Amino acid sequence: MTEQAPIKVDMEKIVSLCRRRGFIFPSSEIYGGLSSCWDYGPLGVELKRNIKDAWWRTVVQERDDIVGLDASIMMHPQTWAASGHLEGFVDPLVECKSCHLRWRSDDLAGGSCPTCGGEVTEPRLFNLMFKTFMGPIEEEASVVYLRPETAQGIFVNFQNVVNTTRKRLPFGIAQIGKAFRNEITTGNFIFRSREFEQMEIEFFVKPGTDQEWFNYWIEERLNWYVKLGIKRENLQLRQHMKRELAHYALECSDIDYLFPMGWAELEGIANRGDFDLVQHTKYSGKGLDYFDEQTKEHFIPYIIEPSAGVDRSALAFLCDAYDEEPAEDEIRVLLHLHPSLAPIKVAVLPLSRREKLVALAKQIYADLRRQWMVNYDDAQSIGRRYRRQDEIGTPFCVTIDFQSLEDEQATIRERDTMNQIRLPIVELKKTLQAKLDGEDLFVLPPGGKIWKVEREEG
Ligand code: ATP
């Protein structure tokens, strides 16, 4: 990836690109949309999948101290009594219209926001959880909630995982899934919606080692975003003040990203202490303590929770990757997405629609598709086709020209530098794999050569 100076990108440009190229559409758009709900289109679904895969690979696949889980969205209603959500979210809530902090109205002395002095909304008894009924009878006894966080599914399965995996402390459980919050205010595109996806780790540790693990996870998670291409200067850590802490948290730090509307939370890392397991023990009557075979002690583990949003990550990756550069007499819009996040890895572009060329290009396309998401595009000039791929972040284009029919070679063109190499078609797959894994374009395979850097006609 090339170094670029950070550019301040307008949200409208991101929204427009997402709409135009099929990343993200308003939900049920033909009916006028549904407030703060979004549909991920053909490219958006790939981006989202790649983000989730990258997270899962880092926190589950490549570690031996975290296992995965996929708990159901609807849970026993007692879960929410134990977690504090049922009780905690029925306060008369007001929200500051400018900084969006929420307050209990009876805590406000002067009727304005204690942090920024802004105007607040009218107080209302509000529970953020969506409520529905299970089964055919709509009565109090059959009320269930859509989970407002994935975390509780992990806590209630703590003993199941300990018993079936024989994991020993410290260890974690990771989960990706939908969460629902009837947010008072929504907005800023996919930043705050009422249906969203979370990627959460609950990491169980021995009390006394929690501070160390809290610091460890802050570092780990920050590095994850940087490794996937987010500029470090666009990330910052923000430690919560005591009065800001959620009811369960001993300590919390947010990883904030410099979104177009300003710094805002991308991920929260909390030290939840023993709150959750103590509460679920109390409400379920089941012992959720842990037996340490070495010290022969029983205790309730402390929990460190890195909690990230898939949608907010997608927005941050898109904003950070967005770039515009002058090219000839137009602006080249491109997404410098990390190759592992790019929705399409390679585009196969035959120089013309002549039969022989198309046959060869289609054969290459079919072969590469077995490994990656690949586009085939033969419409309009080669320059236009390159621009289309740049705009959706495709790292490499493979061009098949007339000479390819004779010398069985093709050209690889790199998105960020527009540099090109020419190489034998038999080396294509292996070479693309190496380049997608980060190898320099100019490390040439046998028979490969640096190709002329052509003017890319628009
Ligand atoms: P905020 O203060 O922005 O409302 P939060 O502190 O309530 O967020 P957490 O409960 O810590 O959020 O949730 C963990 C993560 O889940 C957040 O960092 C964010 O990435 C994501 N998330 C939470 N609420 C939403 C939402 N309404 N829309 C999209 N993502 C969300």
Short mmCIF file of N, CA and C in Angstrom, two decimals, residues 73-75 77 80 85-87 89-90 125-135 137-148 179-183 194:
data_model
loop_
_atom_site.label_atom_id
_atom_site.label_comp_id
_atom_site.label_asym_id
_atom_site.label_seq_id
_atom_site.Cartn_x
_atom_site.Cartn_y
_atom_site.Cartn_z
N ILE A 73 -30.33 -15.17 19.00
CA ILE A 73 -30.61 -13.74 19.20
C ILE A 73 -31.62 -13.55 20.33
N MET A 74 -32.63 -14.42 20.37
CA MET A 74 -33.61 -14.33 21.45
C MET A 74 -33.16 -15.24 22.58
N MET A 75 -33.20 -14.70 23.77
CA MET A 75 -32.72 -15.46 24.92
C MET A 75 -33.79 -15.47 26.01
N PRO A 77 -35.89 -14.47 28.93
CA PRO A 77 -36.05 -13.09 29.41
C PRO A 77 -35.30 -12.79 30.71
N TRP A 80 -32.03 -10.79 30.70
CA TRP A 80 -31.99 -9.32 30.67
C TRP A 80 -32.31 -8.72 32.02
N HIS A 85 -30.25 -4.96 31.90
CA HIS A 85 -30.85 -4.25 30.77
C HIS A 85 -32.33 -3.92 31.00
N LEU A 86 -33.06 -4.87 31.63
CA LEU A 86 -34.50 -4.62 31.83
C LEU A 86 -34.72 -3.44 32.75
N GLU A 87 -33.95 -3.44 33.83
CA GLU A 87 -34.11 -2.39 34.83
C GLU A 87 -33.39 -1.13 34.39
N PHE A 89 -32.57 0.19 31.63
CA PHE A 89 -32.96 1.00 30.48
C PHE A 89 -34.39 1.53 30.53
N VAL A 90 -35.00 1.53 31.70
CA VAL A 90 -36.35 2.10 31.79
C VAL A 90 -36.34 3.43 32.53
N LEU A 125 -39.73 7.53 29.26
CA LEU A 125 -39.38 6.22 29.81
C LEU A 125 -39.02 5.35 28.63
N PHE A 126 -37.80 4.94 28.63
CA PHE A 126 -37.34 4.33 27.40
C PHE A 126 -36.51 3.10 27.65
N ASN A 127 -36.87 2.03 27.01
CA ASN A 127 -36.02 0.85 27.05
C ASN A 127 -35.49 0.62 25.66
N LEU A 128 -34.20 0.49 25.57
CA LEU A 128 -33.57 0.37 24.25
C LEU A 128 -33.81 -0.98 23.59
N MET A 129 -34.34 -1.92 24.37
CA MET A 129 -34.51 -3.26 23.79
C MET A 129 -35.80 -3.38 22.98
N PHE A 130 -35.69 -4.01 21.83
CA PHE A 130 -36.88 -4.33 21.04
C PHE A 130 -37.57 -5.53 21.70
N LYS A 131 -38.88 -5.42 21.76
CA LYS A 131 -39.65 -6.42 22.48
C LYS A 131 -40.54 -7.14 21.47
N THR A 132 -40.71 -8.44 21.63
CA THR A 132 -41.69 -9.15 20.82
C THR A 132 -42.27 -10.29 21.65
N PHE A 133 -43.14 -11.09 21.02
CA PHE A 133 -43.77 -12.19 21.75
C PHE A 133 -43.38 -13.51 21.13
N MET A 134 -43.12 -14.48 21.99
CA MET A 134 -42.77 -15.80 21.48
C MET A 134 -44.02 -16.68 21.52
N GLY A 135 -44.32 -17.34 20.42
CA GLY A 135 -45.51 -18.17 20.36
C GLY A 135 -46.73 -17.36 19.94
N ILE A 137 -49.45 -16.39 21.54
CA ILE A 137 -50.24 -15.56 22.46
C ILE A 137 -49.44 -14.32 22.87
N GLU A 138 -50.06 -13.17 22.63
CA GLU A 138 -49.37 -11.93 22.97
C GLU A 138 -49.70 -11.54 24.40
N GLU A 139 -48.97 -12.09 25.34
CA GLU A 139 -49.20 -11.74 26.75
C GLU A 139 -47.85 -11.57 27.44
N GLU A 140 -47.89 -10.97 28.61
CA GLU A 140 -46.65 -10.64 29.32
C GLU A 140 -45.72 -11.86 29.46
N ALA A 141 -46.32 -13.03 29.72
CA ALA A 141 -45.52 -14.22 29.99
C ALA A 141 -44.72 -14.66 28.77
N SER A 142 -45.13 -14.22 27.58
CA SER A 142 -44.40 -14.68 26.39
C SER A 142 -43.50 -13.61 25.77
N VAL A 143 -43.25 -12.55 26.54
CA VAL A 143 -42.38 -11.48 26.01
C VAL A 143 -40.94 -11.97 25.88
N VAL A 144 -40.35 -11.73 24.73
CA VAL A 144 -38.91 -11.93 24.57
C VAL A 144 -38.32 -10.66 23.93
N TYR A 145 -37.01 -10.55 24.02
CA TYR A 145 -36.34 -9.35 23.51
C TYR A 145 -35.35 -9.73 22.44
N LEU A 146 -35.13 -8.83 21.51
CA LEU A 146 -34.03 -9.01 20.57
C LEU A 146 -32.78 -8.53 21.31
N ARG A 147 -31.73 -9.31 21.28
CA ARG A 147 -30.58 -8.97 22.12
C ARG A 147 -29.99 -7.60 21.73
N PRO A 148 -29.67 -6.78 22.72
CA PRO A 148 -29.04 -5.49 22.42
C PRO A 148 -27.52 -5.60 22.35
N ALA A 179 -27.17 -7.42 16.62
CA ALA A 179 -27.70 -6.87 17.86
C ALA A 179 -28.68 -5.76 17.46
N PHE A 180 -29.60 -5.47 18.35
CA PHE A 180 -30.68 -4.52 18.03
C PHE A 180 -30.83 -3.53 19.18
N ARG A 181 -30.86 -2.27 18.83
CA ARG A 181 -31.10 -1.25 19.87
C ARG A 181 -32.05 -0.21 19.31
N ASN A 182 -33.07 0.05 20.07
CA ASN A 182 -34.01 1.07 19.63
C ASN A 182 -33.44 2.44 20.00
N GLU A 183 -32.36 2.81 19.32
CA GLU A 183 -31.61 4.01 19.64
C GLU A 183 -32.51 5.25 19.60
N ARG A 194 -30.31 0.83 14.07
CA ARG A 194 -31.07 0.10 15.10
C ARG A 194 -30.84 -1.41 15.00
#
